[in-house]
Each structure stands twice: as C-alpha cells, then as structure tokens.
Coordinates of C-alpha atoms in Angstrom, one line a residue:
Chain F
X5 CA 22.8 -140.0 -65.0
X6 CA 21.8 -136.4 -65.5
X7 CA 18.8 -136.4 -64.3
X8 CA 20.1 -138.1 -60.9
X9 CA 22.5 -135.0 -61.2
X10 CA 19.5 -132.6 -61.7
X11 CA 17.6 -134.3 -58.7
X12 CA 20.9 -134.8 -56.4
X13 CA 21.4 -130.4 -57.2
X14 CA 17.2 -130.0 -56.7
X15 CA 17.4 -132.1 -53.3
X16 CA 20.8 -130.2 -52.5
X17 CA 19.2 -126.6 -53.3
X18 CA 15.4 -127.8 -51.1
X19 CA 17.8 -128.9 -48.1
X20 CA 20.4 -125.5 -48.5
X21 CA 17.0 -123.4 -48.5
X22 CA 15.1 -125.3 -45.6
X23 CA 18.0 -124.9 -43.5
X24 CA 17.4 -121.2 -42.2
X25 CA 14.0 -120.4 -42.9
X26 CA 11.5 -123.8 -44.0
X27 CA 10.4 -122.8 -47.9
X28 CA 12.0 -119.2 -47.8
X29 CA 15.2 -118.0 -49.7
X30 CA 16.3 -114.4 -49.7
X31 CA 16.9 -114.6 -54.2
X32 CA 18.3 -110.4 -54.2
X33 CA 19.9 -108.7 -51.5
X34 CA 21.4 -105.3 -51.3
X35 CA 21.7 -101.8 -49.5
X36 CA 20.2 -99.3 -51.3
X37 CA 20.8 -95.7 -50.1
X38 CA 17.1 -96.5 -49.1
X39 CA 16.6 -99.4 -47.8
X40 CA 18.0 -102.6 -47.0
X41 CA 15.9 -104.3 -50.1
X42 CA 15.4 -108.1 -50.0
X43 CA 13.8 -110.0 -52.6
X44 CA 12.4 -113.9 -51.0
X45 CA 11.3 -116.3 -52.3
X46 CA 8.2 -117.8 -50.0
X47 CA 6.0 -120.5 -50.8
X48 CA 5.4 -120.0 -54.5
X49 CA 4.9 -116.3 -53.5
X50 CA 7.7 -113.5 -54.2
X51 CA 8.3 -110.8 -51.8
X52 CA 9.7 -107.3 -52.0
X53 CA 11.0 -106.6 -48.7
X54 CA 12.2 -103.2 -47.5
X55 CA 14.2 -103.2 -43.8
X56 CA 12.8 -106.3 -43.1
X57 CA 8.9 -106.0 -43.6
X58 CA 6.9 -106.6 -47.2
X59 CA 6.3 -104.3 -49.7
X60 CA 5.4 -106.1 -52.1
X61 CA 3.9 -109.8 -53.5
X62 CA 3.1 -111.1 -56.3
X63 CA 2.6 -114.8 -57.1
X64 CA 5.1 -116.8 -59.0
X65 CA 2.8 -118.9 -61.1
X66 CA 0.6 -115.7 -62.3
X67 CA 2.7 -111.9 -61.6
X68 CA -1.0 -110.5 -61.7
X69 CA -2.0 -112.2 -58.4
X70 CA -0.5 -112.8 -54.9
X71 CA -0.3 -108.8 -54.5
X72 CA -2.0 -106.7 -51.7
X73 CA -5.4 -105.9 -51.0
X74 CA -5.3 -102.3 -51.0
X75 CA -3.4 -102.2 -54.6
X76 CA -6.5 -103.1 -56.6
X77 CA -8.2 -99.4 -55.0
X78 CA -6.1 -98.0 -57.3
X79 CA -8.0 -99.0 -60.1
X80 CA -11.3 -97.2 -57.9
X81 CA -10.0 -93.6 -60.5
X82 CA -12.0 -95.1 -63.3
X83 CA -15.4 -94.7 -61.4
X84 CA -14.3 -91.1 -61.9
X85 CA -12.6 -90.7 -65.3
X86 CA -13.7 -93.9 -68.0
X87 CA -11.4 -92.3 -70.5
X88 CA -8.2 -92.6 -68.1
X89 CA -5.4 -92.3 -70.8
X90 CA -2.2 -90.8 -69.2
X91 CA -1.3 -92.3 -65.4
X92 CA 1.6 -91.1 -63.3
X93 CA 2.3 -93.0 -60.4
X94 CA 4.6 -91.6 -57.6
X95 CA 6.4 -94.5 -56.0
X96 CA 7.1 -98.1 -58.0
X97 CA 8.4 -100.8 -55.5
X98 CA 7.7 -104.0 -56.8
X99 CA 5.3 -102.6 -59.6
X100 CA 1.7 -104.2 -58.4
X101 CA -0.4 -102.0 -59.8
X102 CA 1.8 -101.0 -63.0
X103 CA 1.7 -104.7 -63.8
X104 CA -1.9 -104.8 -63.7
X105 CA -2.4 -101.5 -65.1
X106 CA -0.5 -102.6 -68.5
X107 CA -2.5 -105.7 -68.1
X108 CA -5.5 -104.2 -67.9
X109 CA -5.6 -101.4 -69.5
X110 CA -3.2 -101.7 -72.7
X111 CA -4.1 -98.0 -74.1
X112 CA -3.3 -96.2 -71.2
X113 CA 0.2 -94.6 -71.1
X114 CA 1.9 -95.0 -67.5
X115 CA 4.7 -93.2 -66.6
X116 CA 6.7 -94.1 -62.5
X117 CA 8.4 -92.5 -60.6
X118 CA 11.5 -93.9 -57.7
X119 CA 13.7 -92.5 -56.3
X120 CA 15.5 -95.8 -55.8
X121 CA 17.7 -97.0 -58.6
X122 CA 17.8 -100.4 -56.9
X123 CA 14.3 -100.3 -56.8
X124 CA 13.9 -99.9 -60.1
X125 CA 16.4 -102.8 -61.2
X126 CA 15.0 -105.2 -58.8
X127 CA 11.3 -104.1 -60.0
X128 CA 12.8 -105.1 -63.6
X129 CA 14.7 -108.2 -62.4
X130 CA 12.5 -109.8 -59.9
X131 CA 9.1 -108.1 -60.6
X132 CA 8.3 -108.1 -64.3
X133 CA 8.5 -104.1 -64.4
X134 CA 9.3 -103.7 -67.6
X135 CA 9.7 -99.9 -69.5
X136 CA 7.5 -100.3 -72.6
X137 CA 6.2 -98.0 -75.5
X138 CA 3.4 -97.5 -72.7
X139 CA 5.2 -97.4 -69.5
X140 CA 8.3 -95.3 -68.7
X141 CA 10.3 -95.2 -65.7
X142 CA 11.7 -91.7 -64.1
X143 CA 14.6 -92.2 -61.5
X144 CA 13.7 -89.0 -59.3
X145 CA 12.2 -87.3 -56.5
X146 CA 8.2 -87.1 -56.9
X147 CA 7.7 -83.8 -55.6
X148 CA 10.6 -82.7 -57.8
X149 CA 9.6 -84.5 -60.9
X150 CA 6.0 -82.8 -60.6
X151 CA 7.4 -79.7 -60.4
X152 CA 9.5 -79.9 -63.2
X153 CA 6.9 -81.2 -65.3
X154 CA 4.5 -79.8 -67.9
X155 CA 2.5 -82.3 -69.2
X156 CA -0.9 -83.9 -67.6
X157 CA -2.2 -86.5 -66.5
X158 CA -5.8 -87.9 -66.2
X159 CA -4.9 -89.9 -62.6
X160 CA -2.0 -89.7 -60.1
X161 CA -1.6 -92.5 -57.9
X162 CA 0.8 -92.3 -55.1
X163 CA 2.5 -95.2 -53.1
X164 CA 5.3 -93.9 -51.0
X165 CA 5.2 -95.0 -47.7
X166 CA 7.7 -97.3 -46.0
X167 CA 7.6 -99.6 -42.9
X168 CA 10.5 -100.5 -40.8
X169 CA 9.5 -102.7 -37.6
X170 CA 9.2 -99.1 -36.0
X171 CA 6.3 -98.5 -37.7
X172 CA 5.4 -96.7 -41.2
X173 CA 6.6 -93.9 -42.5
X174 CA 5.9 -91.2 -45.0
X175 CA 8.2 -88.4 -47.0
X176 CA 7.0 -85.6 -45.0
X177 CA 7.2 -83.2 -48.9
X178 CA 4.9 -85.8 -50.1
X179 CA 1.9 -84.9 -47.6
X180 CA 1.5 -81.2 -47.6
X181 CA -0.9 -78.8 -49.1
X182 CA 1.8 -77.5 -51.5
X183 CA 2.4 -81.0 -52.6
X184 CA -1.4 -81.5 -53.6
X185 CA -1.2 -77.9 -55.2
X186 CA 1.4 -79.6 -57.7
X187 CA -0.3 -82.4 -57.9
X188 CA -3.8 -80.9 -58.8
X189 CA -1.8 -78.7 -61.6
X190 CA -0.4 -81.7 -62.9
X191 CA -3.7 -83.4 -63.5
X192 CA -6.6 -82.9 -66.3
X193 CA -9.9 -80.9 -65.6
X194 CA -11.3 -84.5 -64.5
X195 CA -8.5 -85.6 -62.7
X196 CA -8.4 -88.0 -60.1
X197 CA -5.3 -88.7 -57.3
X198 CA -5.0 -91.7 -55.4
X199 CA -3.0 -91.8 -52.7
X200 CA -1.9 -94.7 -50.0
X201 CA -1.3 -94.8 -46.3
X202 CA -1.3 -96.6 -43.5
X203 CA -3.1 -95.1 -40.2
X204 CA -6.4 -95.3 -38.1
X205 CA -9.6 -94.3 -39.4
X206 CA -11.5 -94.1 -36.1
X207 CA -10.1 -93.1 -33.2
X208 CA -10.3 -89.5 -31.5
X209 CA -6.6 -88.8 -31.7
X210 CA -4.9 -86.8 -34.3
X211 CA -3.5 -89.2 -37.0
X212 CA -2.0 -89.4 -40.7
X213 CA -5.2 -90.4 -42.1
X214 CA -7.3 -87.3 -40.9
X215 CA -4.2 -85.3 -41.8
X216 CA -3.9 -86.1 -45.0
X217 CA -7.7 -86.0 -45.3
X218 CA -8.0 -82.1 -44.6
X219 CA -5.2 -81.1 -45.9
X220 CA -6.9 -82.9 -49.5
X221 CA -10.0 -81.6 -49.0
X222 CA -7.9 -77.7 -48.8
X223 CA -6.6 -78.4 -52.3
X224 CA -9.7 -80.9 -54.1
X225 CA -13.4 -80.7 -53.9
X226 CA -13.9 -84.0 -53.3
X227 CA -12.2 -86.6 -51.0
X228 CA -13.1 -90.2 -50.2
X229 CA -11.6 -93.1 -48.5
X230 CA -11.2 -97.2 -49.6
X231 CA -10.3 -98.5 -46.3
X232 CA -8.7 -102.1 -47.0
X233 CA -10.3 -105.0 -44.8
X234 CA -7.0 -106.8 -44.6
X235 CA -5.0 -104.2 -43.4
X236 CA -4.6 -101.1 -41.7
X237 CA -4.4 -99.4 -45.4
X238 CA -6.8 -96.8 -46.9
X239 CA -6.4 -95.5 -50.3
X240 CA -8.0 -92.1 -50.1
X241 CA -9.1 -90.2 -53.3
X242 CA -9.4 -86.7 -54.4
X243 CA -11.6 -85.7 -57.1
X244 CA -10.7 -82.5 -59.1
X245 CA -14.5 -82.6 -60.0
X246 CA -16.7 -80.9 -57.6
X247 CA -19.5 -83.2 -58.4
X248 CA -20.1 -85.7 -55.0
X249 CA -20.4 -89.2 -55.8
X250 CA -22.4 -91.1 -53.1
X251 CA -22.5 -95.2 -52.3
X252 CA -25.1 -95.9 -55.5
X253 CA -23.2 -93.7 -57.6
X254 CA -20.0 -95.4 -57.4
X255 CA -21.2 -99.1 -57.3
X256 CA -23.3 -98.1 -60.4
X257 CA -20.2 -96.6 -62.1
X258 CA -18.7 -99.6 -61.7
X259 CA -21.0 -102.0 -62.8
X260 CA -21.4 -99.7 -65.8
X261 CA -17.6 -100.2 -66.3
X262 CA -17.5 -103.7 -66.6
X263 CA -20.5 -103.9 -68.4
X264 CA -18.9 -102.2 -71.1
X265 CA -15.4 -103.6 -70.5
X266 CA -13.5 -101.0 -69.9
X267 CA -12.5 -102.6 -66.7
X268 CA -11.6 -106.0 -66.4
X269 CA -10.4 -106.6 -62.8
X270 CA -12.1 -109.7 -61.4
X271 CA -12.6 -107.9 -58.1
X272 CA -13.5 -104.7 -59.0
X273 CA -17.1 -104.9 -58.0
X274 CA -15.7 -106.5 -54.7
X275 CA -13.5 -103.6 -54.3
X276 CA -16.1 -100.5 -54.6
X277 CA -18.1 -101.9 -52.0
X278 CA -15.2 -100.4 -49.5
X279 CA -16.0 -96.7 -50.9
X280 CA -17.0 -94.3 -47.9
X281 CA -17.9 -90.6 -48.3
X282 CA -17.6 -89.8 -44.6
X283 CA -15.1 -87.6 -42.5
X284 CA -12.3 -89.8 -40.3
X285 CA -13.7 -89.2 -37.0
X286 CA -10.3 -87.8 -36.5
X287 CA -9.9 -85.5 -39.3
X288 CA -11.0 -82.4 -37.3
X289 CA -8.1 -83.0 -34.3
X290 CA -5.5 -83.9 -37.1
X291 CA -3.5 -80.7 -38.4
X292 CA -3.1 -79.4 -41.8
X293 CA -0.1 -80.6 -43.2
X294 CA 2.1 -77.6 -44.8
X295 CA 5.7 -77.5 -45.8
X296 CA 5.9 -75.2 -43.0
X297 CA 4.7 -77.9 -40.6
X298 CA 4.5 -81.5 -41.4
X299 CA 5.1 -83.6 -38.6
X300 CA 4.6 -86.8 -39.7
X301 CA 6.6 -88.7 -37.3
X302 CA 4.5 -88.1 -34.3
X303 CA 0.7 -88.4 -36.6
X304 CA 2.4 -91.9 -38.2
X305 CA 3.2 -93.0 -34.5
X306 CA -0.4 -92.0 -32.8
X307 CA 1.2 -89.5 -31.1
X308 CA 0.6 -86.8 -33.1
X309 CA -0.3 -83.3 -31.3
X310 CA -3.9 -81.6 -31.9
X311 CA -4.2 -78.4 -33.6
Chain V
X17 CA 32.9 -66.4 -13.3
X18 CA 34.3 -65.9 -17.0
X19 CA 34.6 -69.3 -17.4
X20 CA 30.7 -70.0 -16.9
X21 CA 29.5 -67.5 -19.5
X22 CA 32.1 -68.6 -22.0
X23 CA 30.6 -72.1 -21.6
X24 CA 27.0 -70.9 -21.9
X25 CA 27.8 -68.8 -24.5
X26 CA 29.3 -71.8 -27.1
X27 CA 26.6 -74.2 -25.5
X28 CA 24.4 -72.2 -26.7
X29 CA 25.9 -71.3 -30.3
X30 CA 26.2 -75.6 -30.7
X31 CA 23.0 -75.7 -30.3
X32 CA 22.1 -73.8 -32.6
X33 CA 24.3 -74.9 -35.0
X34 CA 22.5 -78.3 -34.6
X35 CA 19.1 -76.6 -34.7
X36 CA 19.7 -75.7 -38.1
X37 CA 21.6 -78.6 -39.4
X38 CA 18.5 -80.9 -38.4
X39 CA 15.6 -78.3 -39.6
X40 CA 17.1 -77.6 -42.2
X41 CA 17.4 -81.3 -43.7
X42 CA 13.6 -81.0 -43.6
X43 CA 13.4 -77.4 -45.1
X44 CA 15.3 -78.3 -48.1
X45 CA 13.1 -81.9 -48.6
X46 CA 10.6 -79.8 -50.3
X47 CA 13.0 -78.6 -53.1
X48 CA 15.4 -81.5 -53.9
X49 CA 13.2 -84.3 -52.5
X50 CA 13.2 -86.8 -49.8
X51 CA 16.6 -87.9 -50.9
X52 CA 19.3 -89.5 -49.0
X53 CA 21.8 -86.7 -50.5
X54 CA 19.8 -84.3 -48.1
X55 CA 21.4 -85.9 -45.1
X56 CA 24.8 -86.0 -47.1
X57 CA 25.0 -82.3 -47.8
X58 CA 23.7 -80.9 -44.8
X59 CA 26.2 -82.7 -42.6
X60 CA 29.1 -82.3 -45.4
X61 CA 28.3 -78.7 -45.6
X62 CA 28.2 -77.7 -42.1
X63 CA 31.1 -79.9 -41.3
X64 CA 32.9 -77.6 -43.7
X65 CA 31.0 -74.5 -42.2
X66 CA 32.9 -75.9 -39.2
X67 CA 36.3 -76.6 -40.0
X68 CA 36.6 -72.8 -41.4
X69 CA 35.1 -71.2 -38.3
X70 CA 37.3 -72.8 -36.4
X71 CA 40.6 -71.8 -38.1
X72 CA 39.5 -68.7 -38.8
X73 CA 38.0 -67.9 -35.6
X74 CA 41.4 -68.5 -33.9
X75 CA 43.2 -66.6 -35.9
X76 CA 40.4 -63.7 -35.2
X77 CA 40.7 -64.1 -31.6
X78 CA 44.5 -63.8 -31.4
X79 CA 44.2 -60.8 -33.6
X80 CA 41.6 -58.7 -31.8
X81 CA 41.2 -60.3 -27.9
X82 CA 37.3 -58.2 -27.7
X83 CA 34.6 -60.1 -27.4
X84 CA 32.9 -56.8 -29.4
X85 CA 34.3 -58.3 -32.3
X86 CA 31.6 -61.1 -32.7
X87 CA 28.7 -59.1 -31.9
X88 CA 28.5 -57.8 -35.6
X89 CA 29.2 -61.1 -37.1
X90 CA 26.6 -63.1 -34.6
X91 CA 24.0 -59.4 -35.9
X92 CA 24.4 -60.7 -39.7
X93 CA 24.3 -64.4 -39.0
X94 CA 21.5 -63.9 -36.5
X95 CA 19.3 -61.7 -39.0
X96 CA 19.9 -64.3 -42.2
X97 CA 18.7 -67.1 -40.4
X98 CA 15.4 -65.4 -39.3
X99 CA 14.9 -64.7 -43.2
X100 CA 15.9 -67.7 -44.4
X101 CA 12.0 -68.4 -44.8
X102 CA 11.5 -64.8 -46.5
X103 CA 14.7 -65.0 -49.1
X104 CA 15.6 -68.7 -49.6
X105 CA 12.9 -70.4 -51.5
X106 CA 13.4 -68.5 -54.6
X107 CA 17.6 -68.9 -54.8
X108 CA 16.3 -73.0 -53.9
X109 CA 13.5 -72.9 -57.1
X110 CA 16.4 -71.2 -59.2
X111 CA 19.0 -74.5 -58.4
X112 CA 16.1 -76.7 -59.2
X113 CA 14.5 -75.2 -62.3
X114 CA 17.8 -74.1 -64.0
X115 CA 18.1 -77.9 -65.2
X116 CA 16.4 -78.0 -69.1
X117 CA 13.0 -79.2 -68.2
X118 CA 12.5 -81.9 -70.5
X119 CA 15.4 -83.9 -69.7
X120 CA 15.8 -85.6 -66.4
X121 CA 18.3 -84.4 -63.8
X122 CA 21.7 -86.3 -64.4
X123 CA 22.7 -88.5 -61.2
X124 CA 25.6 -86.2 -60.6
X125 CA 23.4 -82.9 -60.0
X126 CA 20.9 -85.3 -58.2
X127 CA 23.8 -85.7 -55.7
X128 CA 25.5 -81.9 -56.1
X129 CA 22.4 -79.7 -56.0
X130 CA 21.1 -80.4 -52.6
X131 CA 24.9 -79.7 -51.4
X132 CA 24.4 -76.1 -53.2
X133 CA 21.2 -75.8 -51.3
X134 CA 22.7 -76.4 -47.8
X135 CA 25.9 -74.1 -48.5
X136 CA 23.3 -71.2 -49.9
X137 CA 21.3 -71.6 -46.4
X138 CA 22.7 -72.7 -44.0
X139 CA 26.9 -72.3 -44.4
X140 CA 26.9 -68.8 -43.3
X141 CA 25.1 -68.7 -39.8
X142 CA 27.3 -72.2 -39.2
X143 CA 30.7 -70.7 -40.1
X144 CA 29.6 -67.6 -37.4
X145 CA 28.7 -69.9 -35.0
X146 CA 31.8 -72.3 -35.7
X147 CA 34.1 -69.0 -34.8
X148 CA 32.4 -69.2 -31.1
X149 CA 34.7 -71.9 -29.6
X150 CA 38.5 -70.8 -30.4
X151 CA 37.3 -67.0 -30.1
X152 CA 35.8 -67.8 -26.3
X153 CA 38.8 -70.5 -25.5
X154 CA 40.9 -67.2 -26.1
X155 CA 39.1 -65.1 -23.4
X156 CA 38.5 -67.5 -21.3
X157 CA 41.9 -68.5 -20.8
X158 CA 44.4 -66.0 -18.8
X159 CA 47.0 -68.9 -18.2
X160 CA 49.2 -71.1 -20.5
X161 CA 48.8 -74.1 -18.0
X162 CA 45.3 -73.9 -17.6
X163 CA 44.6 -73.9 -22.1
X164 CA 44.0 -77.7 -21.8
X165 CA 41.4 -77.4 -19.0
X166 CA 39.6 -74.4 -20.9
X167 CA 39.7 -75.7 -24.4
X168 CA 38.7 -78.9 -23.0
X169 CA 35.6 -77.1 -21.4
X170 CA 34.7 -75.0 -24.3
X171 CA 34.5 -78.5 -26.7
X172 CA 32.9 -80.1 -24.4
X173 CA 30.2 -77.5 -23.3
X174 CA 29.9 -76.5 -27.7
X175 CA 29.2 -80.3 -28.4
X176 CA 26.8 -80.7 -25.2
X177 CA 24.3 -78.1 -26.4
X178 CA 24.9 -79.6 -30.3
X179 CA 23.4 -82.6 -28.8
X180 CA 20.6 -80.7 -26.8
X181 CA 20.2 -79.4 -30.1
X182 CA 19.6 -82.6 -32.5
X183 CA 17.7 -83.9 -29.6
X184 CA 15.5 -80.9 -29.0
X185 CA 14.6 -79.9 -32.8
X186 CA 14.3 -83.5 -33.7
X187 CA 12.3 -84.9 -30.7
X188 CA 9.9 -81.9 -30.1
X189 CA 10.5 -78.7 -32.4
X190 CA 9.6 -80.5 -35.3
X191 CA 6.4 -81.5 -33.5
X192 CA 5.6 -78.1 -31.9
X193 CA 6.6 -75.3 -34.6
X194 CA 6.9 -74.8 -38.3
X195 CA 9.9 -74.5 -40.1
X196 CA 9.5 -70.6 -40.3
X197 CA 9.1 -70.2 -36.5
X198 CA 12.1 -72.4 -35.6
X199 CA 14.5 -70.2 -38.3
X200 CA 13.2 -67.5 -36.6
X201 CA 13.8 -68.7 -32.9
X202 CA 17.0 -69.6 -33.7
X203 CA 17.8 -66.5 -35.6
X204 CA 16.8 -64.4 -32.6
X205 CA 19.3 -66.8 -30.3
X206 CA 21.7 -66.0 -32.3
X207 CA 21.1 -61.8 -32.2
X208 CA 20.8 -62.4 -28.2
X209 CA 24.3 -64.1 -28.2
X210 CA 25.1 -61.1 -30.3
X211 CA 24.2 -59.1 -27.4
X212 CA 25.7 -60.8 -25.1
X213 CA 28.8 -60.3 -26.6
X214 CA 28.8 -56.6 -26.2
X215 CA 28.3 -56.8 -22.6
X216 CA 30.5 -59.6 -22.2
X217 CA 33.3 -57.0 -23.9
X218 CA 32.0 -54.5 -21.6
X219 CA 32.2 -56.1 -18.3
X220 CA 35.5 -57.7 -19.7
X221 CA 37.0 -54.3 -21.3
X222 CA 40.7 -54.6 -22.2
X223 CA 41.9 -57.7 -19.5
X224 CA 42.8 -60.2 -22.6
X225 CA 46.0 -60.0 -21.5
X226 CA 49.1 -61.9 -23.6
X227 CA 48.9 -65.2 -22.0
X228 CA 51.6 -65.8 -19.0
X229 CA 52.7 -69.4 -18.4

C-alpha cells in the first residue's frame, strides 16, 4: 500500500511538473535586490537562472559536471603559479568553479565574494557551496572588499557579469584601470587575475573585450585570452609577471602539471589548447576603461563609441 | 515674455538636477559598490534635497520678490558641483575606510553609507536647484487668478527638462564624457543660470508687486 502511495505521489509530482514546461520545475524562486533568481530543475541538470537566462549548471548526479565551458579556464592560473595557495574570487553564483576548486585543489584556501545574500543561500542550498575551514564566503561589494583588504592572494578570479534577454552586462567599477590597480595590489609578486566576459573577439568595432584588454594591459605586463568554443565567453588573464608565455610554453606547463599531479581536471589539457597571445583585432578602437569613463553599456551592446 | 524665461529657467535647473541624480549613481559605484542601495540613496536623497527646496524656496520668494537673490546661492551650488571631482573622493574614502578593516561592513552601514555619500555630494546643488520652481512661480505670477496656470507651467516645464535630463545623461553623456567633464558641464549650467538671474532681476527691477486678485 505504501509503495502504491509513493508511486500514485511520484506519478502525481511527473504529471504536476510536465504540465508547464515537459521535465523542467522552477525548485527556488525569489527576488533578490538583484535579480529575479530561479533555481530549475531540467533534465537531471540544475540551473541557476538570473532574470530568466542561466548562470549556472551543474549536474545532479555528479555537482562537479554539467557546468559551463568557460569555467574550467579558470583553472588556466596554474600554468602561471604551481604553488597557487590563497584564491579570491569576485562573484559566486552557483559556485562552479569553487566546487571544483575545493575538489581539486584541497590545500588551497578560497575565499568569495557576492554581493547577493540570496545568492549566497541559494549557492549553499541548491549548489553545494558550502563555507569550509578552506573556503569562506564575504557578503560585499568586490571593488569595496579589495579595497578594504590587506592580505594577498596568489590568483583573483572574477565572474561578474549578468545577462538579461537584453543582453550582458557588467558592473561598470569592476572594469576600470583603478579596479585592476586594486586588484594587482591585492595579489602576490606572481600573481595571476582571471577575469570573465562575454563580447566579440574579432570584429573592427569597439567592444568590452578589447576594452577590457587595454585597459589590463595599462595595469599587468602580460595579458592573454581563453576564448570558449561554446560560447561567446573569453576568460582573459593578466600576469603580474612580465615574463611572456607563448603557445609551447603553456601547453608544456600544463602537461608538466598533470604529470606531477598538481592538477587533476580531466580537461585541462583540452582547455590550454584555447590559449592565444594575440591582440583582439578590436582592442586598439576600444577605449580605456577609467572610473572617469566607463561606458559599458554601449561596448556590452556593440555600440560602443571609438576613442 | 516673463513667463518664457521663468520656464526656461526651471527647465533648465530640472535638468540639471537629473543630470546629477543619474551621474552621480555611477560616480559613487566606485566607492560603495555596484549595489542596489546606490539607486536607493540617490533617489531618497535628492527627493529630500527636493522637498526642502521647495518649502524653503517659497518661503524665500515671498520674503525677498528679487530674482538677485538666487544668483549667490546658484554661484555656490554651481562652483561645488564643478569640484565635486576635485574635493569628493577623499570625504567618499573617509565613509568607506572609517569601518575597522578586519571586520566586514554590518548590513545596516551596507545600506546607510551610500545614503551619506549621496547627501555629502550631491544634496546641496539639489536643494539650490529645488528652490528654482516656487522662487520663479512667485515672479512669474502678477495675478491671484492666473497662480494655477503659472504654477502649473513652472511644474510642468521643471519636470520636462528632469526628463530631458535622465534621458540625455543616461542615453548619451554617459557614452560621450567622463564623470569629471559632465560635473563640470553641469556645474557651469548652473553658474550661467546664476547669471541669468542677475539680469533677469535687472530687466525685472522692483515690479514683484503684492499679488492683486
């Protein structure tokens, strides 16, 4: 009799959730003073949505898959820094990379950073984002937590874009010169940022991506780009380092890494093969961004104005 | 005649006032974050900017009936907002840093200190500006029977450039200018209206009269 009663309810919950959307069922819901943030259920895969479009995924069966390309470049800091001990990542959403980071990498101390509080309880609810002895969680501001801050950190990652159905967008005091200034003061003589956006990477017209790009390369020696082949991501990084690292260097790096270990990503290898050293076509009609001037709305919309 | 420049002159001091509201959100971003409480404050504070140039900008206007009167007030309002780039960012850094570093800000302060921010910046050229409307809704009108049609014109003309003003800053300024240059634009508006008063008083001299129904 109970387990009719358990298959009745099963059967009951299978035909409740097929009715609206066939396999999907919105699990959290709630208006942040954010985002409209959605947790959904999909197909064995669970989705951190934000006004409507994904942020996040991560498979049910195993939290470590199911996520996005572009997350696993932020593992690409190693090929930098093999002794990567302290991590501060700007931006948590549904916790991708600090899930794999704690899985990976069980020495390294992580501390994130949201703004959102309902972020950060759905990231600890739905997502597995747990605050361990390793990984801390700072409600705050980025920008204002890093200039608050003393300590350092070998690697900064930053994740803080958002996409409505408009289009993507970024915190304007999260792309300027004096951002990367506080960044690069927060980070080790070796350090390494990482940071995420969505834009075009050819293309003659002024854009985020060669923004961003020369307004790095004004604060960090180094700057290279990990365009995703899945979407319109890149994850560029900036090397405090002024030593360049070409195509061999890299790929070498990395095979030395797993060699040894150190990193244990199954597609790391994959991964590195996306490195490029070149300048966006675009960089050189893209402004500098400054707190002064930092208009992201037009770049993030192709319809950003030369210099 | 009179009734045209009076309009011009609060369409243009609404503008403004919008000019600064909307910059300003994204001046202040760079101190207290890309938080929501940014929006909050700024509209809170220049709402209350608002109210008390209103009130008190009637009661001015009753009291001294010369347009004169605002040109010094419109001078100092005009001035501070061309430095707000110069003198601002250390009185911002000072809110921010005066919070013990290694603790975390408490949610309270997260909400309260962008509110300081705005009122530090941006209350004072708002509350000038705010004093515009009653103080030109006096001059303008010579008749009790006509107040409605002139207050109704003055509101109307102050909220029209407000909207040219979101519009404008948000749409294109933004865009086109940094920060710095658009508080110093605006600023010099403001000194020009300041000008404009004196020779508004000038070509006006004493004919406030007591208002005859």
């Amino acid at each position: 009799m109970k387990r009719i009663c358990m298959k009745v309810a099963l059967l009951l919950v299978a035909l409740l959730g097929g009715i609206g959307r066939p396999h999907a069922a919105v699990v959290f819901e709630a208006h942040s003073p954010y985002h409209h943030v959605q947790v959904i259920d999909d197909g064995g895969i669970r989705l951190l949505s934000f006004n409507g479009t994904q942020e996040t995924r991560m498979s049910l069966a195993n939290p470590l898959l199911g996520h996005f390309e572009y997350t696993e470049f932020f593992h690409a800091p190693w090929v930098w820094n093999p002794e990567i001990k302290r991590v501060l990542m700007l931006g948590l959403g549904g916790g991708s990379i600090q899930r794999a980071y704690q899985h990976y990498y069980t020495n390294v101390m992580i501390e994130s950073v949201e703004v959102d509080p309902v972020v950060i309880k759905v990231a600890n609810e739905y997502f597995q984002v747990r605050e361990t002895p390793t990984h801390k969680i700072h409600q705050h501001d980025g920008r204002t937590f890093l200039q608050r801050g003393r300590e350092t950190y070998d690697v900064i990652l930053v994740d803080a874009y958002t996409r409505s159905r408009y289009g993507s967008s970024i915190p304007p005091h999260l792309v300027t010169r004096e951002f990367f200034a506080q960044a690069s003061a927060r980070l080790g003589t070796n350090g390494v940022l990482a940071y995420n956006v969505i834009g075009q990477l050819q293309g003659g017209r002024a854009d985020i991506i060669g923004a961003l790009y020369r307004t790095m390369k004004e604060v960090f020696p180094q700057v290279y780009l990990f365009p995703a082949s899945s979407s319109l991501n890149v994850v560029i990084i900036a090397t405090k380092s002024p030593v360049p690292y070409d195509y061999a260097r890299v790929q070498r790096e990395g095979r030395e890494l797993i060699r040894s270990g150190k990193v244990k990503l199954p597609t790391f290898a994959t991964r590195l093969r996306a490195f490029q050293n070149v300048t966006p076509r675009n960089a050189s009609v893209s402004p500098v961004l400054t707190d002064d001037r930092a208009p992201v709305e037009s770049l993030m919309r192709g319809t950003g104005f030369s210099d | 005649m009179l009734k045209t420049v009076a309009a011009g002159f609060v369409f243009l001091g609404g503008f403004a006032i919008m000019v600064l509201e909307i910059a300003g959100a994204r001046y202040l971003t760079k101190d207290f974050g890309g938080s929501f409480y940014i929006w909050i404050s700024q509209i809170g504070v220049i709402l209350i900017a608002l109210a008390l140039g209103y009130a008190i900008g009637g009661a001015l206007a009753d009291h001294f009936k010369r347009a004169a009167f605002l040109a010094p007030l419109l001078a100092v309002a005009g001035l501070f907002t061309m430095l707000i780039p110069n003198f601002t960012p250390p009185l911002l850094q000072a809110i921010v840093m005066r919070h013990p570093l290694d603790r975390e800000i408490s949610a309270l302060w997260q909400k309260l200190d962008p509110a300081l921010g705005s009122t530090l910046v941006f209350f004072l050229p708002c509350f000038v500006l705010a004093i515009l409307s009653p103080y030109m809704i006096r001059l303008a009108a010579r008749r009790l029977e006509q107040v409605g049609t002139i207050s109704g014109l003055i509101y109307a003309c102050s909220t029209v450039g407000s909207i040219a003003g979101v519009f404008v800053s948000g749409y294109v300024l933004i865009d086109f200018m940094g920060l710095s240059a658009i508080f110093r634009a605006t600023g010099a508006l403001i000194l020009v209206l300041a000008v404009v008063s004196l020779l508004m008083d000038r070509w006006m001299g004493n004919s406030v009269e007591p208002l005859k129904s």
